[in-house]
Coordinates of C-alpha atoms in Angstrom, one line a residue:
Chain A
M1260 CA 19.0 -30.1 2.0
P1261 CA 15.5 -31.9 1.8
E1262 CA 14.5 -32.8 -1.7
A1263 CA 11.7 -30.7 -3.2
P1264 CA 8.2 -32.4 -3.3
S1265 CA 7.5 -34.0 -6.6
E1266 CA 4.4 -31.6 -7.1
L1267 CA 6.7 -28.7 -7.0
N1268 CA 9.2 -30.1 -9.3
A1269 CA 6.3 -30.7 -11.8
L1270 CA 5.5 -27.0 -11.5
V1271 CA 9.0 -25.9 -12.4
T1272 CA 8.8 -28.2 -15.2
S1273 CA 5.8 -26.6 -16.5
L1274 CA 7.4 -23.0 -16.4
D1275 CA 8.3 -22.8 -20.0
A1276 CA 9.9 -19.9 -21.6
A1277 CA 6.5 -18.3 -22.8
L1278 CA 5.0 -18.5 -19.3
I1279 CA 8.1 -17.1 -17.7
D1280 CA 8.2 -14.2 -20.3
A1281 CA 4.5 -13.4 -19.6
L1282 CA 5.1 -13.3 -15.9
R1283 CA 8.0 -11.1 -16.4
A1284 CA 5.9 -8.6 -18.3
D1285 CA 3.6 -8.8 -15.3
L1286 CA 6.2 -7.7 -13.0
A1287 CA 5.7 -4.3 -14.3
E1288 CA 2.3 -4.2 -13.0
V1289 CA 2.9 -5.2 -9.6
P1290 CA 2.0 -2.0 -7.4
G1291 CA 4.8 -0.1 -6.0
M1292 CA 3.0 1.0 -3.1
P1293 CA 1.9 -1.1 -0.1
T1294 CA -1.6 -1.6 1.2
S1295 CA -1.2 0.2 4.4
N1296 CA -3.4 3.2 4.9
E1297 CA -0.3 5.4 4.1
G1298 CA 0.5 3.3 1.0
L1299 CA -2.9 3.4 -0.4
E1300 CA -3.2 7.3 0.0
A1301 CA 0.1 7.6 -1.7
E1302 CA -0.9 5.4 -4.6
F1303 CA -4.2 7.4 -4.9
F1304 CA -2.4 10.5 -5.0
A1305 CA 0.1 9.2 -7.5
H1306 CA -2.7 8.0 -9.9
V1307 CA -4.6 11.4 -9.5
Y1308 CA -1.2 13.2 -10.4
Q1309 CA -0.6 11.0 -13.4
Y1310 CA -4.2 11.5 -14.8
A1311 CA -4.0 15.3 -14.3
R1312 CA -0.6 15.6 -15.8
S1313 CA -2.0 13.6 -18.8
W1314 CA -5.0 16.0 -18.9
L1315 CA -2.8 19.0 -19.0
K1316 CA -0.4 17.7 -21.6
E1317 CA -3.4 17.0 -23.8
R1318 CA -4.2 20.7 -23.6
D1319 CA -0.7 21.9 -23.7
G1320 CA -1.1 23.3 -20.2
P1321 CA -3.4 24.9 -17.8
V1322 CA -7.0 25.9 -19.1
E1323 CA -8.1 29.2 -18.0
G1324 CA -11.7 29.2 -16.7
E1325 CA -11.8 25.4 -16.3
K1326 CA -13.7 24.3 -13.2
P1327 CA -11.8 22.3 -10.6
A1328 CA -12.4 18.4 -10.2
L1329 CA -12.6 16.7 -7.0
F1330 CA -11.3 13.0 -6.6
V1331 CA -12.2 11.1 -3.6
L1332 CA -10.5 7.9 -2.3
S1333 CA -13.3 5.5 -1.6
R1334 CA -13.3 3.1 1.4
A1335 CA -15.8 0.8 -0.1
I1336 CA -16.7 1.8 -3.8
Q1337 CA -19.5 -0.7 -4.4
Q1338 CA -21.2 0.5 -1.3
D1339 CA -20.8 4.2 -2.4
V1340 CA -22.4 3.3 -5.8
E1341 CA -25.3 1.7 -4.2
R1342 CA -25.6 4.6 -1.6
L1343 CA -25.3 7.5 -4.1
T1344 CA -26.5 8.5 -7.6
T1345 CA -23.4 7.6 -9.8
K1346 CA -22.3 6.9 -13.3
P1347 CA -19.4 4.7 -14.1
R1348 CA -16.3 6.1 -15.7
P1349 CA -14.7 3.2 -17.4
Y1350 CA -11.1 3.7 -18.6
F1351 CA -11.1 6.9 -16.9
A1352 CA -7.3 6.7 -16.2
V1353 CA -6.4 6.3 -19.9
L1354 CA -8.8 9.1 -21.2
P1355 CA -7.4 12.3 -20.5
D1356 CA -9.3 13.9 -23.4
A1357 CA -12.5 13.3 -21.5
G1358 CA -13.8 16.0 -19.3
C1359 CA -13.5 16.2 -15.6
G1360 CA -13.9 19.8 -14.6
G1361 CA -16.7 20.4 -12.0
Q1362 CA -17.0 16.9 -11.4
V1363 CA -16.9 14.7 -8.2
L1364 CA -15.1 11.3 -9.0
I1365 CA -14.9 8.5 -6.5
A1366 CA -12.1 6.0 -7.1
T1367 CA -10.3 3.0 -5.8
P1368 CA -6.7 3.8 -4.8
D1369 CA -5.4 2.4 -8.2
F1370 CA -8.0 4.0 -10.3
S1371 CA -9.1 0.6 -11.6
Q1372 CA -12.8 1.7 -10.7
V1373 CA -13.9 5.4 -11.1
V1374 CA -17.4 6.7 -10.8
Q1375 CA -18.8 10.3 -11.1
L1376 CA -21.2 11.7 -8.7
E1377 CA -24.4 12.7 -10.8
D1378 CA -26.3 15.9 -10.4
T1379 CA -23.3 17.6 -8.5
T1380 CA -21.0 20.1 -10.1
I1381 CA -18.4 22.1 -8.2
E1382 CA -17.7 25.6 -9.2
S1383 CA -14.8 26.2 -6.8
V1384 CA -12.4 24.8 -4.6
E1385 CA -14.3 25.8 -1.6
A1386 CA -17.4 24.1 -3.2
A1387 CA -15.4 20.8 -3.1
A1388 CA -15.5 20.9 0.7
V1389 CA -19.2 21.4 0.8
A1390 CA -19.7 18.6 -1.6
L1391 CA -17.6 16.4 0.4
E1392 CA -19.8 16.8 3.5
D1393 CA -23.0 16.7 1.5
V1394 CA -22.3 12.9 0.3
G1395 CA -20.5 11.8 3.5
F1396 CA -17.0 11.8 2.4
Q1397 CA -15.7 14.5 4.9
G1398 CA -13.2 12.0 6.5
C1399 CA -11.8 10.7 3.0
A1400 CA -8.4 11.4 1.6
H1401 CA -9.1 13.5 -1.5
V1402 CA -7.6 15.6 -4.2
V1403 CA -8.8 19.0 -5.8
F1404 CA -7.3 19.2 -9.3
R1405 CA -7.1 22.7 -10.4
P1406 CA -7.0 22.5 -14.2
D1407 CA -6.9 26.4 -14.5
R1408 CA -3.8 26.6 -12.4
G1409 CA -2.0 23.1 -13.3
E1410 CA -1.8 22.1 -9.6
L1411 CA -3.4 19.5 -7.2
I1412 CA -4.5 20.2 -3.6
L1413 CA -3.8 17.1 -1.7
V1414 CA -5.6 16.4 1.6
A1415 CA -4.8 13.0 3.3
G1416 CA -7.1 13.3 6.5
G1417 CA -10.4 14.5 5.1
I1418 CA -11.6 18.1 5.3
S1419 CA -9.9 18.7 8.7
G1420 CA -6.6 17.6 7.3
A1421 CA -3.8 19.9 6.3
P1422 CA -3.9 20.7 2.4
R1423 CA -0.9 20.7 0.4
R1424 CA -0.4 22.3 -3.0
V1425 CA 1.5 20.2 -5.7
P1426 CA 2.2 21.9 -8.9
I1427 CA 2.2 19.5 -11.9
T1428 CA 5.1 19.4 -14.0
L1429 CA 4.6 18.8 -17.8
A1430 CA 8.3 18.1 -18.3
P1431 CA 9.2 14.5 -18.8
P1432 CA 10.3 12.3 -16.0
I1433 CA 13.9 12.8 -15.4
R1434 CA 16.7 10.4 -14.4
L1435 CA 18.3 11.4 -11.0
T1436 CA 21.8 12.0 -10.4
Q1437 CA 22.7 11.4 -6.9
L1438 CA 22.8 15.3 -6.2
E1439 CA 19.4 15.6 -7.8
L1440 CA 18.1 12.7 -5.6
E1441 CA 19.3 14.6 -2.4
K1442 CA 17.9 17.9 -3.6
Q1443 CA 14.4 16.2 -4.0
I1444 CA 14.6 14.7 -0.6
W1445 CA 15.6 18.0 0.9
E1446 CA 12.7 19.8 -0.9
F1447 CA 10.4 17.2 0.4
H1448 CA 11.6 17.9 3.9
T1449 CA 11.0 21.6 3.5
D1450 CA 7.4 21.2 2.2
F1451 CA 6.4 18.2 4.3
T1452 CA 8.2 17.8 7.8
Q1453 CA 10.4 20.7 8.5
T1454 CA 8.0 22.8 10.5
P1455 CA 4.4 22.4 12.0
S1456 CA 2.9 24.3 9.0
S1457 CA 4.3 21.6 6.7
Y1458 CA 1.8 19.1 5.0
L1459 CA 2.4 16.3 7.5
H1460 CA 1.1 16.6 11.1
C1461 CA 4.3 15.1 12.7
W1462 CA 3.7 15.9 16.3
R1463 CA 1.2 14.5 18.9
G1464 CA -0.4 17.3 20.9
K1465 CA 1.6 20.6 21.1
A1466 CA 4.5 20.7 18.7
S1467 CA 6.5 22.4 21.6
D1468 CA 6.3 19.0 23.6
R1469 CA 8.3 17.4 20.7
V1470 CA 6.4 14.0 20.9
P1471 CA 6.2 12.6 17.4
I1472 CA 3.3 10.7 16.2
E1473 CA 3.8 6.8 16.3
E1474 CA 3.2 6.3 12.5
L1475 CA 5.4 9.1 11.5
E1476 CA 7.9 6.9 9.7
R1477 CA 5.2 5.3 7.6
Q1478 CA 3.6 8.6 6.8
I1479 CA 7.0 10.1 5.6
S1480 CA 7.7 7.0 3.6
G1481 CA 4.3 7.3 1.8
M1482 CA 4.6 11.0 0.9
L1483 CA 8.2 10.7 0.0
A1484 CA 7.4 7.7 -2.3
F1485 CA 4.4 9.9 -3.8
W1486 CA 6.9 13.0 -4.0
L1487 CA 9.4 11.0 -6.1
V1488 CA 6.8 9.5 -8.1
T1489 CA 5.9 13.0 -9.4
I1490 CA 9.4 13.6 -10.5
V1491 CA 10.5 10.1 -12.1
G1492 CA 7.1 8.4 -12.6
R1493 CA 5.1 5.8 -10.9
E1494 CA 6.7 2.8 -12.2
H1495 CA 10.1 3.7 -10.9
V1496 CA 9.4 4.0 -7.3
S1497 CA 8.5 1.5 -4.7
M1498 CA 7.5 2.0 -1.0
E1499 CA 8.2 -0.8 1.5
H1500 CA 9.9 -2.8 -1.1
Y1501 CA 10.4 -6.3 0.5
T1502 CA 13.7 -8.2 0.1
T1503 CA 14.7 -11.3 1.9
H1504 CA 16.5 -9.2 4.4
G1505 CA 13.5 -6.9 5.2
R1506 CA 11.8 -4.0 3.7
V1507 CA 13.3 -1.0 1.8
D1508 CA 11.4 1.9 2.9
V1509 CA 11.6 3.7 -0.5
A1510 CA 13.3 2.2 -3.5
V1511 CA 14.1 4.2 -6.6
F1512 CA 14.8 1.7 -9.5
S1513 CA 17.7 1.9 -12.1
A1514 CA 15.7 3.4 -14.9
A1515 CA 14.9 6.4 -13.0
M1516 CA 18.7 6.9 -12.0
A1517 CA 21.4 8.4 -14.1
P1518 CA 23.3 5.7 -16.0
G1519 CA 25.8 3.9 -13.9
L1520 CA 24.2 4.6 -10.6
G1521 CA 21.9 1.6 -10.4
P1522 CA 19.0 1.6 -7.8
S1523 CA 18.9 3.5 -4.8
A1524 CA 17.8 2.2 -1.4
I1525 CA 16.4 4.8 1.1
E1526 CA 16.1 3.8 4.8
L1527 CA 14.1 6.2 6.9
K1528 CA 14.4 6.6 10.4
V1529 CA 12.6 9.1 13.0
L1530 CA 14.8 10.1 15.7
R1531 CA 12.9 11.1 19.0
S1532 CA 13.7 11.9 22.5
R1533 CA 10.2 11.3 23.6
Q1534 CA 7.5 8.8 22.9
W1535 CA 3.9 9.0 23.4
R1536 CA 2.3 7.1 26.3
S1537 CA -1.0 7.3 27.7
T1538 CA -0.2 9.0 30.9
A1539 CA -1.0 12.4 32.6
K1540 CA 2.4 13.7 31.1
G1541 CA 1.7 12.1 27.9
W1542 CA 5.1 10.9 27.0
D1543 CA 8.1 8.9 28.3
A1544 CA 11.6 9.8 27.5
V1545 CA 13.8 7.9 24.9
T1546 CA 17.4 7.7 25.8
D1547 CA 20.1 8.8 23.6
D1548 CA 21.7 5.2 23.6
K1549 CA 18.5 3.9 22.3
M1550 CA 18.4 6.3 19.4
L1551 CA 22.0 5.5 18.7
E1552 CA 21.3 2.0 18.3
H1553 CA 18.2 2.7 16.2
A1554 CA 20.2 4.9 13.6
K1555 CA 23.1 2.4 13.8
D1556 CA 20.6 -0.2 12.8
G1557 CA 19.5 1.9 10.0
V1558 CA 23.0 2.0 8.8
Q1559 CA 23.2 -1.7 8.5
Q1560 CA 19.7 -2.0 7.0
A1561 CA 20.8 0.4 4.3
V1562 CA 23.9 -1.7 3.6
D1563 CA 21.7 -4.8 3.3
Y1564 CA 19.3 -3.2 1.1
R1565 CA 21.7 -1.9 -1.3
A1566 CA 23.3 -5.2 -1.6
K1567 CA 19.7 -6.9 -2.2
L1568 CA 18.9 -4.3 -4.8
K1569 CA 22.2 -4.6 -6.5
G1570 CA 22.7 -0.9 -6.3
N1571 CA 25.5 1.4 -5.6
I1572 CA 23.7 4.0 -3.4
A1573 CA 22.2 3.5 -0.1
Y1574 CA 20.6 6.5 1.9
L1575 CA 20.0 6.4 5.6
C1576 CA 17.6 9.6 5.9
C1577 CA 17.1 10.4 9.7
F1578 CA 14.0 12.8 10.2
D1579 CA 15.1 14.1 13.6
A1580 CA 12.5 15.0 16.2
R1581 CA 14.9 15.0 19.1
L1582 CA 15.1 17.9 21.7
I1583 CA 18.6 19.1 20.2
D1584 CA 19.7 19.5 16.6
E1585 CA 22.9 17.7 16.8
D1586 CA 24.8 14.9 14.8
Q1587 CA 25.1 11.4 16.1
I1588 CA 29.0 11.3 15.7
E1589 CA 29.1 7.5 16.1
V1590 CA 26.5 7.0 13.5
V1591 CA 28.1 9.5 11.1
Q1592 CA 31.6 7.5 11.4
L1593 CA 29.7 4.1 11.0
A1594 CA 27.9 5.3 7.9
A1595 CA 31.3 6.8 6.3
N1596 CA 32.7 3.4 7.1
K1597 CA 30.0 1.5 5.3
K1598 CA 29.6 3.9 2.4
V1599 CA 26.2 4.8 3.4
E1600 CA 24.9 8.4 2.7
L1601 CA 23.6 9.7 6.1
R1602 CA 21.4 12.8 6.0
R1603 CA 19.6 14.1 9.0
Y1604 CA 16.8 16.5 8.6
Y1605 CA 15.8 18.5 11.8
M1606 CA 12.1 19.1 12.5
Y1607 CA 11.5 22.3 14.1
D1608 CA 8.4 22.7 16.5
S1609 CA 7.8 26.3 15.4
Q1610 CA 8.4 28.8 12.6
P1611 CA 10.3 31.1 15.0
A1612 CA 12.6 28.0 16.0
Y1613 CA 13.3 27.3 12.2
R1614 CA 13.9 31.1 11.5
A1615 CA 16.4 31.4 14.4
A1616 CA 18.2 28.2 13.2
R1617 CA 18.3 29.6 9.6
A1618 CA 19.6 33.0 10.6
K1619 CA 22.4 31.2 12.8
A1620 CA 23.5 29.0 9.9
D1621 CA 23.4 31.9 7.3
E1622 CA 25.6 33.9 9.9
A1623 CA 27.9 31.1 10.1
G1624 CA 28.0 30.5 6.5
E1625 CA 26.7 27.0 6.9
L1626 CA 23.8 25.0 5.7
L1627 CA 21.2 23.4 8.0
S1628 CA 21.6 19.6 8.5
G1629 CA 20.9 17.7 5.3
E1630 CA 20.3 21.0 3.4
V1631 CA 21.1 20.8 -0.3
L1632 CA 21.1 24.2 -2.1
L1633 CA 18.1 24.3 -4.6
T1634 CA 19.4 26.7 -7.0
G1635 CA 22.3 26.0 -9.3
Chain B
M1100 CA -8.6 -17.6 27.0
T1101 CA -6.3 -19.0 24.3
E1102 CA -9.3 -20.4 22.4
R1103 CA -11.2 -17.1 22.6
R1104 CA -8.0 -15.4 21.4
T1105 CA -7.9 -17.6 18.5
L1106 CA -11.5 -17.1 17.7
L1107 CA -11.0 -13.2 17.8
S1108 CA -8.1 -13.4 15.7
A1109 CA -9.9 -15.8 13.0
R1110 CA -12.8 -13.3 13.0
M1111 CA -10.4 -10.3 12.7
W1112 CA -8.6 -12.0 9.6
L1113 CA -11.9 -12.4 8.0
L1114 CA -12.9 -8.8 8.7
T1115 CA -9.6 -7.3 7.5
L1116 CA -9.8 -9.6 4.2
L1117 CA -13.4 -8.2 3.8
D1118 CA -12.0 -4.6 4.2
G1119 CA -9.4 -5.5 1.5
A1120 CA -12.2 -6.6 -0.8
E1121 CA -14.2 -3.4 -0.2
R1122 CA -11.2 -1.1 -0.8
T1123 CA -10.3 -2.8 -4.0
G1124 CA -14.0 -2.8 -5.3
I1125 CA -14.6 -6.6 -5.5
A1126 CA -17.1 -6.7 -2.6
P1127 CA -19.7 -7.8 -2.0
L1128 CA -18.1 -11.3 -1.8
S1129 CA -20.2 -14.4 -2.9
V1130 CA -19.9 -17.5 -0.6
R1131 CA -17.7 -19.2 -3.3
R1132 CA -15.5 -16.2 -3.6
L1133 CA -15.1 -15.6 0.0
H1134 CA -13.9 -19.0 0.6
R1135 CA -11.6 -19.0 -2.4
L1136 CA -10.0 -15.7 -1.0
V1137 CA -9.6 -17.1 2.4
Y1138 CA -7.9 -20.1 0.8
L1139 CA -5.5 -18.0 -1.3
A1140 CA -4.9 -15.7 1.9
N1141 CA -4.1 -18.9 3.9
A1142 CA -1.9 -20.5 1.3
M1143 CA 0.3 -17.3 0.7
A1144 CA 0.6 -16.4 4.5
P1145 CA 4.0 -18.0 4.8
V1146 CA 5.2 -15.6 1.9
Y1147 CA 4.6 -12.9 4.5
D1148 CA 5.9 -14.9 7.4
L1149 CA 2.4 -15.1 8.8
L1150 CA 0.6 -17.8 10.6
T1151 CA -3.0 -18.4 9.7
P1152 CA -5.8 -18.7 11.9
D1153 CA -7.6 -21.4 9.8
G1154 CA -5.1 -23.9 8.6
Y1155 CA -7.7 -26.5 8.1
L1156 CA -10.2 -26.8 5.1
L1157 CA -11.8 -29.3 3.0
K1158 CA -11.3 -29.9 -0.9
F1159 CA -15.0 -29.7 -1.4
K1160 CA -16.8 -30.7 -4.7
R1161 CA -17.5 -26.8 -5.2
G1162 CA -14.0 -25.8 -4.4
P1163 CA -12.4 -24.9 -1.1
F1164 CA -14.7 -24.8 2.0
F1165 CA -13.9 -23.8 5.4
P1166 CA -16.5 -24.9 7.8
A1167 CA -15.2 -22.6 10.6
V1168 CA -15.1 -19.6 8.1
Q1169 CA -18.6 -20.0 7.1
W1170 CA -19.6 -20.2 10.7
D1171 CA -17.5 -17.2 11.7
I1172 CA -19.0 -15.0 8.8
D1173 CA -22.5 -15.8 9.6
R1174 CA -21.7 -14.9 13.5
L1175 CA -20.2 -11.6 12.2
S1176 CA -23.3 -10.7 10.2
V1177 CA -25.6 -11.4 13.1
Q1178 CA -23.2 -9.1 15.2
G1179 CA -23.8 -6.3 12.6
L1180 CA -20.1 -6.3 11.7
A1181 CA -20.6 -7.7 8.4
T1182 CA -23.8 -7.6 6.1
V1183 CA -25.4 -10.5 4.2
S1184 CA -27.6 -10.0 1.2
G1185 CA -29.2 -12.3 -1.5
A1186 CA -29.2 -15.1 0.7
S1187 CA -30.9 -18.1 -1.1
R1188 CA -30.8 -21.9 -1.5
K1189 CA -30.3 -23.6 -4.9
K1190 CA -30.1 -27.0 -6.3
D1191 CA -27.7 -27.8 -9.2
D1192 CA -25.9 -31.0 -10.7
L1193 CA -23.6 -30.9 -7.5
G1194 CA -26.8 -30.9 -5.1
W1195 CA -28.2 -28.4 -2.7
W1196 CA -26.1 -25.4 -1.9
F1197 CA -26.6 -21.8 -0.6
E1198 CA -25.8 -18.4 -2.0
A1199 CA -25.2 -15.2 -0.2
D1200 CA -23.1 -12.1 -0.7
Y1201 CA -20.9 -10.5 2.1
S1202 CA -20.0 -6.9 2.7
L1203 CA -18.3 -5.1 5.7
S1204 CA -20.7 -3.0 7.4
A1205 CA -20.1 0.6 8.8
M1206 CA -19.7 -0.9 12.2
G1207 CA -17.2 -3.6 10.8
M1208 CA -15.2 -0.8 9.3
K1209 CA -14.8 0.9 12.6
A1210 CA -13.8 -2.3 14.2
V1211 CA -11.1 -2.7 11.4
D1212 CA -9.8 0.8 12.0
H1213 CA -9.5 0.4 15.7
A1214 CA -7.7 -2.9 15.3
M1215 CA -5.4 -1.5 12.8
Q1216 CA -3.8 0.6 15.4
L1217 CA -2.3 -2.7 16.8
E1218 CA 1.1 -3.3 15.0
A1219 CA 0.3 -7.1 14.8
I1220 CA -3.1 -6.5 13.1
G1221 CA -1.6 -3.9 10.7
E1222 CA 0.8 -6.3 9.4
K1223 CA -1.8 -8.9 8.7
A1224 CA -4.2 -6.4 7.2
A1225 CA -1.5 -5.2 4.8
F1226 CA -1.0 -8.8 3.7
L1227 CA -4.7 -9.5 3.5
R1228 CA -5.4 -6.3 1.5
E1229 CA -2.6 -7.2 -1.0
V1230 CA -4.3 -10.7 -1.6
A1231 CA -7.5 -9.0 -2.4
R1232 CA -5.6 -6.5 -4.6
A1233 CA -3.8 -9.3 -6.4
F1234 CA -6.9 -11.2 -6.8
S1235 CA -8.9 -8.2 -8.2
A1236 CA -6.0 -7.6 -10.7
I1237 CA -6.8 -11.1 -12.3
L1238 CA -10.6 -10.1 -12.4
R1239 CA -9.6 -7.2 -14.4
Q1240 CA -7.9 -9.0 -17.2
E1241 CA -10.0 -8.4 -20.2
A1242 CA -9.7 -11.9 -21.4
S1243 CA -10.7 -13.2 -18.1
S1244 CA -14.4 -13.8 -17.0
E1245 CA -15.3 -13.8 -13.3
A1246 CA -15.9 -17.3 -13.2
T1247 CA -12.4 -18.0 -14.7
A1248 CA -10.8 -15.6 -12.0
D1249 CA -12.4 -17.9 -9.3
D1250 CA -11.6 -21.1 -10.8
A1251 CA -8.1 -20.1 -11.6
L1252 CA -7.4 -21.2 -7.9
L1253 CA -8.1 -24.7 -8.8
A1254 CA -4.9 -24.8 -10.6
D1255 CA -3.1 -24.0 -7.1
V1256 CA -0.6 -26.6 -6.6
T1257 CA -1.7 -27.7 -3.1
F1258 CA -5.4 -27.8 -4.1
K1259 CA -4.7 -29.7 -7.3
H1260 CA -3.0 -32.5 -5.5
A1261 CA -5.2 -32.8 -2.5
D1262 CA -7.7 -35.8 -2.4
A1263 CA -11.1 -34.8 -3.3
G1264 CA -13.5 -34.5 -0.3
G1265 CA -10.4 -34.6 1.9
P1266 CA -8.5 -32.1 4.2
I1267 CA -6.0 -29.6 3.4
D1268 CA -3.9 -28.2 6.2
F1269 CA -1.8 -25.1 5.8
K1270 CA -0.5 -24.9 9.4
V1271 CA 2.9 -26.3 8.7
A1272 CA 4.7 -23.6 6.5
S1273 CA 7.6 -25.8 5.3
E1274 CA 4.9 -28.2 3.9
N1275 CA 2.8 -25.3 2.2
L1276 CA 3.4 -26.1 -1.5
S1277 CA 1.6 -23.0 -2.6
A1278 CA 4.0 -20.9 -0.7
L1279 CA 6.8 -22.7 -1.8
A1280 CA 5.6 -22.4 -5.4
A1281 CA 5.1 -18.8 -5.2
T1282 CA 8.8 -18.2 -4.0
T1283 CA 10.0 -20.7 -6.7
I1284 CA 8.1 -18.8 -9.5
G1285 CA 9.3 -15.4 -8.0
N1286 CA 13.0 -16.5 -8.1
T1287 CA 12.6 -17.9 -11.6
V1288 CA 11.1 -14.7 -12.8
G1289 CA 13.7 -12.8 -11.1
E1290 CA 16.4 -14.9 -12.6
G1291 CA 17.8 -16.1 -9.1
S1292 CA 17.0 -13.0 -7.3
S1293 CA 14.1 -12.3 -5.1
V1294 CA 11.3 -10.3 -6.6
G1295 CA 10.1 -9.3 -3.2
R1296 CA 7.1 -10.9 -1.5
R1297 CA 4.6 -8.3 -2.7
A1298 CA 5.5 -9.4 -6.3
E1299 CA 5.7 -13.1 -5.1
V1300 CA 1.9 -13.0 -4.3
H1301 CA 0.8 -11.1 -7.4
L1302 CA 2.8 -13.2 -9.7
Y1303 CA 1.6 -16.5 -8.3
F1304 CA -1.9 -15.3 -8.8
R1305 CA -1.1 -14.5 -12.5
Y1306 CA 0.6 -17.8 -12.7
L1307 CA -2.7 -19.6 -11.5
E1308 CA -4.7 -17.7 -14.1
Q1309 CA -2.2 -18.6 -16.9
A1310 CA -2.0 -22.3 -15.8
W1311 CA -5.9 -22.6 -15.6
D1312 CA -6.3 -21.1 -19.1
R1313 CA -3.8 -23.6 -20.4
Q1314 CA -5.4 -26.6 -18.6
Q1315 CA -8.9 -25.4 -20.0
G1316 CA -7.4 -25.0 -23.4
A1317 CA -5.9 -28.5 -23.3
A1318 CA -9.2 -29.9 -22.1
V1319 CA -11.1 -28.3 -25.1
A1320 CA -8.5 -29.6 -27.5

């Protein structure tokens, strides 16, 4: 092995205990979300959630008659400040006792900079959409906080995006058992990816064509990370957590898992029978063999990430956009051999298709693939 | 064709770094800060297994200076993809110099959005945004002035050991002391385990700030 350069040796020598301790403390401040568009949106949503929760806790719950607040994710906040009439709201994130009702607040993804739009008050949720258009933010991710109901309305794609209501829990963050983690991922699937009316727009063109969007894996990662943040807290979840063997899609750290479980690595895959292509037909077929290799690769990745995180649990969660709802037997066997928890969540292309599958499963006394009973 | 592709790659690198600066709220970027950010991005690129478009720069008396970057940012401004404001000349004890502030224009934002649809650009953009984010975190330290955050880079191991006025070349990843230092610090903090490359970048910037503060404290003493 080549000798380290002398300059590097000098640096290592300079790393005394005090400096290392200081850097170790800084580790807690490293952002858990990546800087992809999906990651920045997830980070923004997580910060709004944390603020709104603090606001409600300060007042022991929802406040009747309180006006909604609109939070807008800024693309270029200094330019927004120059363009609009705003006033800064320093330390906003840590001042839940300060008011926000009726206000339009523009923020960076991590809430490090928050400004309030002056001369604008929103009296209702509908007025928030008008306010967005008036100031040119109609294409921006935004959140409407409803302090009278204790909930958020998330919208990733601007005014035309699908809204998602997220109730805010005031219960303290919990430590997840393995079953509770699976329940949360199942509940995420039912709300975000199971049918076309779910929060995420999973399909390109008509849902019945079953052509998933190209960036679906990243979008699922982002929203699942946000979902878990609302359960266990922002500091315990990381999205696209890089290790020397690659990138863990979602990592839940030890402190958020029940004692003895260690950190959980969650590898996400989208299974598809069709892939978008710019042709008259609009898609190309994807072979079963290719998806088999894709999923088997996911099993191995889950094994690697479990080792890298020094955890006991690894999940491979397959969001299934294929034409037929069926298990990949080879993948099931491989996952069992490698002690990877394999879960497959089928994405229905219509509500009737979902209802038919539900009825069939109920009649047979079975659960849908990946399903975890949410009661009991 | 190869030269043109390299030129486009270098300018997209610059635009996506500006995009990162806008998103984290540290834009507009002064000439000094722009070059320092480009330096830090180029130094840290191997941590993300990326090649840099501009490996070559000068250890200028005012800090790192990339002649090609300055040329590119001015061309991008003329093309309307970036905006320049506050342009002026000044003279100080280091001689004549120029000042300007650079932002990403609306057209530049659209260009970045289109380019982000390419997987290769998306990876680089995520890295460059992370560099901007890590740098903005140093700026927000209450004990740190803006000048301190900018000057902290001067504690960088590669920059510190280069000859004054001489070239620094980041092209060879295995000889990039800064990237090696970031990984070393990450492993030390992680007690032998990798902390992940996002953390490596953030921790290295925090290390620079602390090292600079210590150096300044020692100089005062």
